mmCIF file of C-alpha atoms in Angstrom:
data_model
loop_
_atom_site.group_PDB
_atom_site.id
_atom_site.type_symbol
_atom_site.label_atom_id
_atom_site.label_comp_id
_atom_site.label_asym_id
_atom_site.label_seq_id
_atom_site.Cartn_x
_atom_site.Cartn_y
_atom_site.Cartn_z
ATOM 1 C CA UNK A 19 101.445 150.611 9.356
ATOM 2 C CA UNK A 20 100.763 153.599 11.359
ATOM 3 C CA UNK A 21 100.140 152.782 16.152
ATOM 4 C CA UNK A 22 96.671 153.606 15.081
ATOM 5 C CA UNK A 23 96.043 150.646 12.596
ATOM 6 C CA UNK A 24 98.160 148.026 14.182
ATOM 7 C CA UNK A 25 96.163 149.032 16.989
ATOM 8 C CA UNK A 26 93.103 148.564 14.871
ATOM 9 C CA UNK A 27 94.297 145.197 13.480
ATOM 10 C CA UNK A 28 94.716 143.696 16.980
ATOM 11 C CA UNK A 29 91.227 144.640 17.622
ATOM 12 C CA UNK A 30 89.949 142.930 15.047
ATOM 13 C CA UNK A 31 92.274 139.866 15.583
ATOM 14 C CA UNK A 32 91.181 139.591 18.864
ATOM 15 C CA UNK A 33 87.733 140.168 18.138
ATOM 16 C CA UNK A 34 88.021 137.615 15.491
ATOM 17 C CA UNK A 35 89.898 135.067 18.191
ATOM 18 C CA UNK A 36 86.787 135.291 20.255
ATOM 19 C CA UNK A 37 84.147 134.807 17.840
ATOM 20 C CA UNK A 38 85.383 131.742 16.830
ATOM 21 C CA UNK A 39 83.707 129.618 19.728
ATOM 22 C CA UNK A 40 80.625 131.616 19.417
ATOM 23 C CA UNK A 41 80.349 130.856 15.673
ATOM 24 C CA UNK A 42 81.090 126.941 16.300
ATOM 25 C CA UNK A 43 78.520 126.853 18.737
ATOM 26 C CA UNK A 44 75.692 127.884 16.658
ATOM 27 C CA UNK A 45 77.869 126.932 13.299
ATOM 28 C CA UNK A 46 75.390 126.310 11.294
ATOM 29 C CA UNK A 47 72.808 128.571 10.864
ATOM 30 C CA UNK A 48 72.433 128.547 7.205
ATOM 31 C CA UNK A 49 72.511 126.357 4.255
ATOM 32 C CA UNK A 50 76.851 124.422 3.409
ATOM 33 C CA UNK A 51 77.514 124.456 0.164
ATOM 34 C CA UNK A 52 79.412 121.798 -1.194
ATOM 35 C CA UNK A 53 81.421 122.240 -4.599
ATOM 36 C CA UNK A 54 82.097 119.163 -6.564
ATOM 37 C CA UNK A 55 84.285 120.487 -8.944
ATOM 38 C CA UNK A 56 83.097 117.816 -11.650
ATOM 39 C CA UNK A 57 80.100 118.221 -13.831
ATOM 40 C CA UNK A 58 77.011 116.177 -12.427
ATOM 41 C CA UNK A 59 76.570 111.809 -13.096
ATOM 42 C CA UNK A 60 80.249 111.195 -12.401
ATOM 43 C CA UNK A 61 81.710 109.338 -9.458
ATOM 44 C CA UNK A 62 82.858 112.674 -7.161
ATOM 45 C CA UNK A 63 79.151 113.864 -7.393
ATOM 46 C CA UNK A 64 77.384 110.770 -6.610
ATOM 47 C CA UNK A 65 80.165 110.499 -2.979
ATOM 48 C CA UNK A 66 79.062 114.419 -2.590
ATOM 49 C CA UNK A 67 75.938 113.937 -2.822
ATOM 50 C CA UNK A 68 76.036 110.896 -0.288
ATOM 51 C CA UNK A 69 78.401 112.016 2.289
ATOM 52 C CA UNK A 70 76.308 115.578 2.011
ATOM 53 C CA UNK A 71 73.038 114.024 3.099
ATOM 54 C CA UNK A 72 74.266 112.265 5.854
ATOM 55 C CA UNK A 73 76.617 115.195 7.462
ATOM 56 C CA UNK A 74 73.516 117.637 6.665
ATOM 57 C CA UNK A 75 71.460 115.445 9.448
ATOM 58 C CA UNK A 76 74.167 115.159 11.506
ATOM 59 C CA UNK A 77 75.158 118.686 11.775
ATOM 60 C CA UNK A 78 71.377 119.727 12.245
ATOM 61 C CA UNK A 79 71.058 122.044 8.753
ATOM 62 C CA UNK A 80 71.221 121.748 4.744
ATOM 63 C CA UNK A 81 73.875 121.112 2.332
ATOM 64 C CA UNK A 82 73.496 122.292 -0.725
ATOM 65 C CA UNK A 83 75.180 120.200 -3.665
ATOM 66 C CA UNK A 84 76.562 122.534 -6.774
ATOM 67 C CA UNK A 85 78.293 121.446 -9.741
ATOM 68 C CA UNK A 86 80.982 124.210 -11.331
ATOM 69 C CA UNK A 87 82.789 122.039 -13.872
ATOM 70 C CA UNK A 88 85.891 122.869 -16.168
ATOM 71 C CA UNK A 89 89.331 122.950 -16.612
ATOM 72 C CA UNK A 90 90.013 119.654 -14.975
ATOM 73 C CA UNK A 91 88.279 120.582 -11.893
ATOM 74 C CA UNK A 92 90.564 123.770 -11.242
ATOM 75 C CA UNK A 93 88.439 127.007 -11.453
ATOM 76 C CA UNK A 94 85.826 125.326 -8.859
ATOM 77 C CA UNK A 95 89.063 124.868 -6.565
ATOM 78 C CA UNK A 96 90.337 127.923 -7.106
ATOM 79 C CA UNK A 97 86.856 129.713 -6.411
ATOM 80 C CA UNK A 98 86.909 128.016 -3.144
ATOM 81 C CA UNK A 99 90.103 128.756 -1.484
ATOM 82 C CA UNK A 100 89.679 132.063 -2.133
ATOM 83 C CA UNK A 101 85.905 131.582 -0.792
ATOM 84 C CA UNK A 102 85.175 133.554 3.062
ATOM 85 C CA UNK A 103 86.966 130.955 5.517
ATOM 86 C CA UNK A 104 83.672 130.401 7.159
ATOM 87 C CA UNK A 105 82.646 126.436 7.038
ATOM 88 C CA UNK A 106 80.157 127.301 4.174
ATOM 89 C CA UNK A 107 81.978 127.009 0.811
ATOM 90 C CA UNK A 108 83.644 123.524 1.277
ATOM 91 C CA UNK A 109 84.853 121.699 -1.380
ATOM 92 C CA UNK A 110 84.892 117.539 -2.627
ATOM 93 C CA UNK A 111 88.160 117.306 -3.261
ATOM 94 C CA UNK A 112 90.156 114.489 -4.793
ATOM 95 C CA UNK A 113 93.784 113.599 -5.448
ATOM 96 C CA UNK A 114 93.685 116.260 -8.659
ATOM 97 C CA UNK A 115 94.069 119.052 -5.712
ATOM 98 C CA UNK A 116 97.307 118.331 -5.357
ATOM 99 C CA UNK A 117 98.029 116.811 -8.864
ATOM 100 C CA UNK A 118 96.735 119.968 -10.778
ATOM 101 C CA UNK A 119 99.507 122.345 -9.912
ATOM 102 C CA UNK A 120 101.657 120.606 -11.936
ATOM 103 C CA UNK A 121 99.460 120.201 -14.711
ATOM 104 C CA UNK A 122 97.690 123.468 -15.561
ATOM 105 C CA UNK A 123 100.139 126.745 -15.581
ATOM 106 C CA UNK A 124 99.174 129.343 -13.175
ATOM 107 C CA UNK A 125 96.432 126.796 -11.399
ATOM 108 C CA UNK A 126 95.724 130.250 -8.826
ATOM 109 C CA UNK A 127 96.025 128.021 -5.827
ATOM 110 C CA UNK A 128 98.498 126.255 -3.386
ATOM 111 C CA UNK A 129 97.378 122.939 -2.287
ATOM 112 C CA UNK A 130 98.810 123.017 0.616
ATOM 113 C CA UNK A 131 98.394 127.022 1.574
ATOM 114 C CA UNK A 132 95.053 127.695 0.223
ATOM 115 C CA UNK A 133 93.239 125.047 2.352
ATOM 116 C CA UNK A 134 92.301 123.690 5.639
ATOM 117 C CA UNK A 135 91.747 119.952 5.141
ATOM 118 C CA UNK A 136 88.891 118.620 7.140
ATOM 119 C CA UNK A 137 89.009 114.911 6.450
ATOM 120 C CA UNK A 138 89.385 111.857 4.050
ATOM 121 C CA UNK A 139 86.333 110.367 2.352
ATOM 122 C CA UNK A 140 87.621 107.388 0.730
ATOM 123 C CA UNK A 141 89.760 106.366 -1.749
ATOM 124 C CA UNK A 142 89.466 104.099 -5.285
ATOM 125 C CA UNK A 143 91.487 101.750 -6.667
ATOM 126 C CA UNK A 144 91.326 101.135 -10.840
ATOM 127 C CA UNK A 145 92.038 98.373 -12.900
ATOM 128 C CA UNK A 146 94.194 97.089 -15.129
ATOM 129 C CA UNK A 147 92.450 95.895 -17.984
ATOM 130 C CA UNK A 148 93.545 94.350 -21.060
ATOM 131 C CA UNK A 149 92.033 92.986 -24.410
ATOM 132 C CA UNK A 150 91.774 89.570 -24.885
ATOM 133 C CA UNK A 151 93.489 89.202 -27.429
ATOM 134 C CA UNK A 152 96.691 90.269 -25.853
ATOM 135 C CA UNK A 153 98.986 87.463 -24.527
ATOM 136 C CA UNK A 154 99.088 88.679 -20.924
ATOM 137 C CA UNK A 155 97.409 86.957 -18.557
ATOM 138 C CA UNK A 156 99.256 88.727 -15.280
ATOM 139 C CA UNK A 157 101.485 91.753 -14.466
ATOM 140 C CA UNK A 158 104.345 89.841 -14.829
ATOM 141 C CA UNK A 159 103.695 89.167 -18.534
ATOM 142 C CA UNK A 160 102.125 92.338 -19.240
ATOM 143 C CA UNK A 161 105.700 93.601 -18.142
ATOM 144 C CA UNK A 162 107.723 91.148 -19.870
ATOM 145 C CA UNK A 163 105.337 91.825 -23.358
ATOM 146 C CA UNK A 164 106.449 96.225 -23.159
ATOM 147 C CA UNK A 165 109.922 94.707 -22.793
ATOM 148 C CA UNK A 166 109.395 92.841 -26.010
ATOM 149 C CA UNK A 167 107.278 95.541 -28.030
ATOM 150 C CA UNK A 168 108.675 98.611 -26.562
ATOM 151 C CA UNK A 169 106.312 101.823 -27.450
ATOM 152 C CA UNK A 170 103.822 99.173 -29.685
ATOM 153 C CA UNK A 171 101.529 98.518 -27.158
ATOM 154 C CA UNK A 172 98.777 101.298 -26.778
ATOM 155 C CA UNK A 173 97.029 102.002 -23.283
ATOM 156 C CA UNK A 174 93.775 104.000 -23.468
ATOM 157 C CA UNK A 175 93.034 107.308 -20.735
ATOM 158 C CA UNK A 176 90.237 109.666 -19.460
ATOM 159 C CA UNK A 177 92.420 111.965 -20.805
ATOM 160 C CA UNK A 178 95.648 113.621 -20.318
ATOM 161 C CA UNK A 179 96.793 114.195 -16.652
ATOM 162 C CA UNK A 180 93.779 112.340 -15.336
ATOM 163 C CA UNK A 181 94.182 109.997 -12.664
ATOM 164 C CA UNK A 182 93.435 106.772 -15.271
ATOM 165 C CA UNK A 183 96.325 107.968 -17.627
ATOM 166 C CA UNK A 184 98.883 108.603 -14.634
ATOM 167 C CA UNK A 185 98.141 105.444 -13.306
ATOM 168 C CA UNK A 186 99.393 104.000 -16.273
ATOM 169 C CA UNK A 187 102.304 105.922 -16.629
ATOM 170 C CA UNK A 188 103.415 105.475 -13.185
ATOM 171 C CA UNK A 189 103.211 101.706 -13.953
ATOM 172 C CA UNK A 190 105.681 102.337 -17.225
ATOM 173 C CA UNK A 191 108.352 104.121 -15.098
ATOM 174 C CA UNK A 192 108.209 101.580 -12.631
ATOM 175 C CA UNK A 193 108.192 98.493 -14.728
ATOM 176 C CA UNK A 194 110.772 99.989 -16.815
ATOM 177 C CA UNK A 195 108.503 100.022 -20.004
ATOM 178 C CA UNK A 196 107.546 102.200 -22.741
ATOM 179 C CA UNK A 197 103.810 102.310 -23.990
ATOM 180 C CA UNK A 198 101.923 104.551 -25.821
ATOM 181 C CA UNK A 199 99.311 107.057 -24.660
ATOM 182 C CA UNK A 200 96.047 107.399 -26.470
ATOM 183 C CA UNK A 201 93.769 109.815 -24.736
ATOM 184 C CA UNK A 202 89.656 109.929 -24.877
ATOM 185 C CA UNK A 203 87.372 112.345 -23.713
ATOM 186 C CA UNK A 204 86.140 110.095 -20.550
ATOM 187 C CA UNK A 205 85.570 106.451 -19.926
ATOM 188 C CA UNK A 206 82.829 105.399 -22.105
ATOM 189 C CA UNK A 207 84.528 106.357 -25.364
ATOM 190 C CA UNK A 208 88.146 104.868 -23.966
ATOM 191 C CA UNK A 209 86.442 101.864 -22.620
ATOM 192 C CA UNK A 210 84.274 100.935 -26.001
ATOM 193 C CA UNK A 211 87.951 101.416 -28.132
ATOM 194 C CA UNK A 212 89.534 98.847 -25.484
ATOM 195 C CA UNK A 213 86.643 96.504 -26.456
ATOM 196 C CA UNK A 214 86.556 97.142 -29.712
ATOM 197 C CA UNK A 215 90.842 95.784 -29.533
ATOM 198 C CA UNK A 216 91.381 99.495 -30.996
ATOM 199 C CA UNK A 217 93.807 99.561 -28.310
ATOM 200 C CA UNK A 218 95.368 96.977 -25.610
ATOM 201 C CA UNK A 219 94.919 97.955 -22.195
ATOM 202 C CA UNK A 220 93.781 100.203 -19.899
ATOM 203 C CA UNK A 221 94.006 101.052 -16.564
ATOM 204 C CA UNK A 222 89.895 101.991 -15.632
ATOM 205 C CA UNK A 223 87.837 103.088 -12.922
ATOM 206 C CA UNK A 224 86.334 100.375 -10.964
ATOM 207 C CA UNK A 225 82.345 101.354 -11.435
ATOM 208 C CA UNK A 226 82.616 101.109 -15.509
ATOM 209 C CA UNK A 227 85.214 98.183 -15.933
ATOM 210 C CA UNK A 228 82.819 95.775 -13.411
ATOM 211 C CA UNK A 229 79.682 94.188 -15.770
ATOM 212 C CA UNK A 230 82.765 93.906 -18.609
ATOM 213 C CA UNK A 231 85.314 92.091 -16.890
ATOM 214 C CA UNK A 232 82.181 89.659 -15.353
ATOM 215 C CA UNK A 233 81.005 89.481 -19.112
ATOM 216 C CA UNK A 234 84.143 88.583 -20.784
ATOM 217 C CA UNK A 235 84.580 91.873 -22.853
ATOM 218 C CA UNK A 236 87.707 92.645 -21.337
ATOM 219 C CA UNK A 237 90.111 91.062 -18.978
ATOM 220 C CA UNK A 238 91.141 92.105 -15.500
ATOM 221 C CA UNK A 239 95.047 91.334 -14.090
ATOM 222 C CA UNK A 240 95.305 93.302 -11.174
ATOM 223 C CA UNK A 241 93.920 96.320 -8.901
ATOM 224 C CA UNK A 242 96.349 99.381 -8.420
ATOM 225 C CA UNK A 243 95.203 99.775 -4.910
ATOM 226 C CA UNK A 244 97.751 98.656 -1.689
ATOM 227 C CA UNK A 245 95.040 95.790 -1.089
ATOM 228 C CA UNK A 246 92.616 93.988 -2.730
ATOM 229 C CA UNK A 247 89.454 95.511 -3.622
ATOM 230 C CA UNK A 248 85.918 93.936 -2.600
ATOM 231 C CA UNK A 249 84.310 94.176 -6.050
ATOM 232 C CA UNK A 250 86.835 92.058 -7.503
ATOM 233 C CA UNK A 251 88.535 90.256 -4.379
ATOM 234 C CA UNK A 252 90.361 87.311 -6.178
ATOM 235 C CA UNK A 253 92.890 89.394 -8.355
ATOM 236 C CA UNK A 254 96.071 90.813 -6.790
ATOM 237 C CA UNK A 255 97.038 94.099 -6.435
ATOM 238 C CA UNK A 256 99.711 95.414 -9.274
ATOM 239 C CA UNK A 257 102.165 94.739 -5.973
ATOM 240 C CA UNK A 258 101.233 91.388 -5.356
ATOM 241 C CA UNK A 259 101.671 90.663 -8.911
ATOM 242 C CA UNK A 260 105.500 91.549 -9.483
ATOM 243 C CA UNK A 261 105.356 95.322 -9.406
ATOM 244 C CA UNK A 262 107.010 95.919 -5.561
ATOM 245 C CA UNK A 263 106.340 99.127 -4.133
ATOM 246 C CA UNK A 264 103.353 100.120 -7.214
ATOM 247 C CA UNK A 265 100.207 102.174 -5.702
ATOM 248 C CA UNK A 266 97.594 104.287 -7.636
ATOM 249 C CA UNK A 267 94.514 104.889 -5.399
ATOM 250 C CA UNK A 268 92.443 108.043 -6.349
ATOM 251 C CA UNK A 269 91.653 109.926 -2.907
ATOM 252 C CA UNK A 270 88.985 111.985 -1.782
ATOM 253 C CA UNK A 271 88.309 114.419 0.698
ATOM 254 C CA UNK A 272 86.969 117.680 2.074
ATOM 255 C CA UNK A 273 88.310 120.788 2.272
ATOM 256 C CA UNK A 274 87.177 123.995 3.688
ATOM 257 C CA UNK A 275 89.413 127.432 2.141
ATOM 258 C CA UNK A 276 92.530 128.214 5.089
ATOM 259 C CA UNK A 277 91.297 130.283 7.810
ATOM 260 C CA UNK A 278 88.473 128.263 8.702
ATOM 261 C CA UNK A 279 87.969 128.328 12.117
ATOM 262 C CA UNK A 280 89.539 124.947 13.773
ATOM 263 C CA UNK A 281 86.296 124.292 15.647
ATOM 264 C CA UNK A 282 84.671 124.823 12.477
ATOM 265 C CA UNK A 283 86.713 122.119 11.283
ATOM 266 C CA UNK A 284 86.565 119.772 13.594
ATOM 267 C CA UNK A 285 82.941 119.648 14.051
ATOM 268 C CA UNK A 286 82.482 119.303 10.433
ATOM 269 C CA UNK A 287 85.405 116.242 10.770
ATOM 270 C CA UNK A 288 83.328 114.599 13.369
ATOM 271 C CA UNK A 289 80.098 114.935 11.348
ATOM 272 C CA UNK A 290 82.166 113.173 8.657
ATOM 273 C CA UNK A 291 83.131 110.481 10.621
ATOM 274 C CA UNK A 292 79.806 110.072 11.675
ATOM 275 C CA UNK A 293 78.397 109.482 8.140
ATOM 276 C CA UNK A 294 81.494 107.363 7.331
ATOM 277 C CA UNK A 295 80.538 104.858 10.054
ATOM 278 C CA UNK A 296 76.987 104.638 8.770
ATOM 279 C CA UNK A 297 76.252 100.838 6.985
ATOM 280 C CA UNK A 298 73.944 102.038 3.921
ATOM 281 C CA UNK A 299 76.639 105.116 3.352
ATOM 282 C CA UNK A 300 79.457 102.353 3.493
ATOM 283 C CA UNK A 301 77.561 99.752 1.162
ATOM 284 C CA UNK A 302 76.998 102.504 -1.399
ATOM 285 C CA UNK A 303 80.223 103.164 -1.673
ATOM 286 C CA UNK A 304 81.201 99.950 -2.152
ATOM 287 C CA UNK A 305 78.967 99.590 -5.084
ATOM 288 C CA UNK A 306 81.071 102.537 -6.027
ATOM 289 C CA UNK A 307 84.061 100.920 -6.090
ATOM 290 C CA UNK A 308 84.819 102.785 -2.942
ATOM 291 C CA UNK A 309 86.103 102.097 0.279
ATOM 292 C CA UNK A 310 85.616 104.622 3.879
ATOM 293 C CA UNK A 311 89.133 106.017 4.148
ATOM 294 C CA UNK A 312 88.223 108.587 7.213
ATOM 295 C CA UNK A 313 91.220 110.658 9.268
ATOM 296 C CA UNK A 314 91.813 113.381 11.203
ATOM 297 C CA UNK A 315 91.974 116.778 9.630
ATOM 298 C CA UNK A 316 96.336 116.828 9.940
ATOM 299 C CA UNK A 317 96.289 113.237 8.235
ATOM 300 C CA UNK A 318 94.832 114.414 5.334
ATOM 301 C CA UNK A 319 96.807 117.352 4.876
ATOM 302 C CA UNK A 320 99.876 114.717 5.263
ATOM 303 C CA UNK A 321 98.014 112.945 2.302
ATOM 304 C CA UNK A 322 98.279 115.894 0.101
ATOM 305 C CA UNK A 323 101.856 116.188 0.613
ATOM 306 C CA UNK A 324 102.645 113.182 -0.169
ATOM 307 C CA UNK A 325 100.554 112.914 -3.167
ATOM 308 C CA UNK A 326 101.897 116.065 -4.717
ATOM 309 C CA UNK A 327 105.199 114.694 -3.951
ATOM 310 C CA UNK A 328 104.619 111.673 -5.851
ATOM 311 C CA UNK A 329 102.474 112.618 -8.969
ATOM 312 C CA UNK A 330 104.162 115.502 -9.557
ATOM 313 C CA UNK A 331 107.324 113.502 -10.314
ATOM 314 C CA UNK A 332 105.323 111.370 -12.748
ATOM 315 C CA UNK A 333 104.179 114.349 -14.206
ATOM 316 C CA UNK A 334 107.433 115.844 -14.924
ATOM 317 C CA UNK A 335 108.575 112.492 -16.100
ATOM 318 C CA UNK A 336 105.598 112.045 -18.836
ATOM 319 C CA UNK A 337 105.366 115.314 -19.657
ATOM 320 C CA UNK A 338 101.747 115.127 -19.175
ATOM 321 C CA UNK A 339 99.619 118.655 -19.254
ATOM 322 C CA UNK A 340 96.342 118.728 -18.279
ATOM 323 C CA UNK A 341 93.795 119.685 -20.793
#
């Protein structure tokens, strides 16, 4: 670069470096959007939808809710982080931000560059499920059955890479068990075949798996959370039951593209934690199968580098690619 433009690029640094309390103080003065990177009716849209009512009071303007589906949630992401760091684009993110990377080839984002993290939602536990039929009535003889039948017993997904069929897989490395993958194009179609004894267990999203488990259809052994969960509080986590050390919770958050002004980002934290401590907010999400999970904005981007750490071994080990 030539004096003149490094003289011109301070300018606008500095210009830039000032601005930034000006722009939080009358941040915002037009409508948020919020991407859920999901197509509309599934469980990251109706927590958008929730959290973006009760920030929009809070923060004294609108957010607008906008569905960009496809490709396992990664062009919406993408689109984002490479959206004008400005606190209007922000994004529903869940543990697939840093899972997809090692999915999907050439994802076009880093999950840990791309972003500035503005807080933790909440996260979701699934269940294992199993048809009752099967002669397993715990995790401990669910383990000691793949022992006996290793690579006969069939476990049903949401689909390759998603968080349901990783779950699952993480459970086989740990256990030290081989079953077999049978992917479905989303819950209802896995969830009927489970029923239907088409195939032995499955490890489901709360919301779905809770009128079948109360009706006998299928039966529950454990949560994959690090606690119990409060829609089905009298079965032990997969930890409790034998598995030491086992945790699959599915995570969500909001993220804003890197850049974002910090008091941008914390204002938009603290109107987060705001909603987050309100009771109907919390009680929905329960019904959800959800629990309040809030942090700071350098907690949660600790909880995407863990998570990438972690699934991105499992990945590697399964050989799982996203679809």
């Amino acid at each position: 670069m030539t004096p003149v433009q490094i003289l011109r690029a301070a300018i606008l640094l500095f210009a830039a470096m000032l601005s930034h309390p000006a722009a939080a103080q009358s941040y915002p003065d037009r409508p948020i959007t919020l991407v859920v990177p999901y197509p509309a009716g599934g469980g990251n849209d109706v927590l958008a939808r929730l959290v973006a009512e009760k920030m929009a009071a809070s923060l004294g303007g609108s957010i607008v809710v906008e569905n960009r589906g496809g490709a396992g949630g990664t062009i919406a992401t993408r689109q984002v982080a490479k959206s004008a760091p400005e606190g209007y684009t922000l994004l529903i993110a869940t543990s697939s931000l840093a899972i997809n990377p090692s999915l999907y080839p050439n994802v076009g984002y880093d999950p840990r560059q791309d972003f500035a993290p503005i807080g933790l939602i909440a996260s979701s536990s699934n269940v294992v499920l199993v048809h009752p039929s099967l002669p397993a009535r715990s995790i401990a003889e669910l383990i000691a059955l793949g022992r006996e039948r290793p690579g006969k017993l069939d476990f049903a997904s949401t689909g390759n890479g998603s968080s349901v069929h990783l779950a699952a897989e993480l459970f086989a490395s740990m256990a030290g068990v081989k079953l077999n993958h049978v992917p479905y194009r989303g819950s209802a179609p896995a969830l009927t075949d489970l029923i239907g004894g088409h195939v032995s267990i499955m490890f489901a999203t709360l919301p779905p798996a809770i009128g079948l488990v109360r009706d006998g259809k299928v039966r529950a052994l454990a949560v994959t959370g690090p606690t119990r969960s409060i829609v089905f509080p009298d079965l032990p986590t997969v930890a409790e039951a034998g598995l030491h050390g086992y945790e699959a919770v599915l995570h969500y958050g909001l993220v804003a593209a890197a850049g974002t002004p910090r008091p941008i980002v914390d204002r938009l934290n603290a109107a987060l934690h705001k909603a987050l401590n309100d009771a109907g907010l919390r009680a929905r999400l329960a019904t959800e199968g959800a629990e309040p999970l809030a942090s700071t904005p350098e907690e949660y981007a600790a909880d995407i580098d863990r998570e990438e750490i972690k699934w991105s071994k499992i990945v590697r080990e399964s050989g799982a690619k996203g679809e």
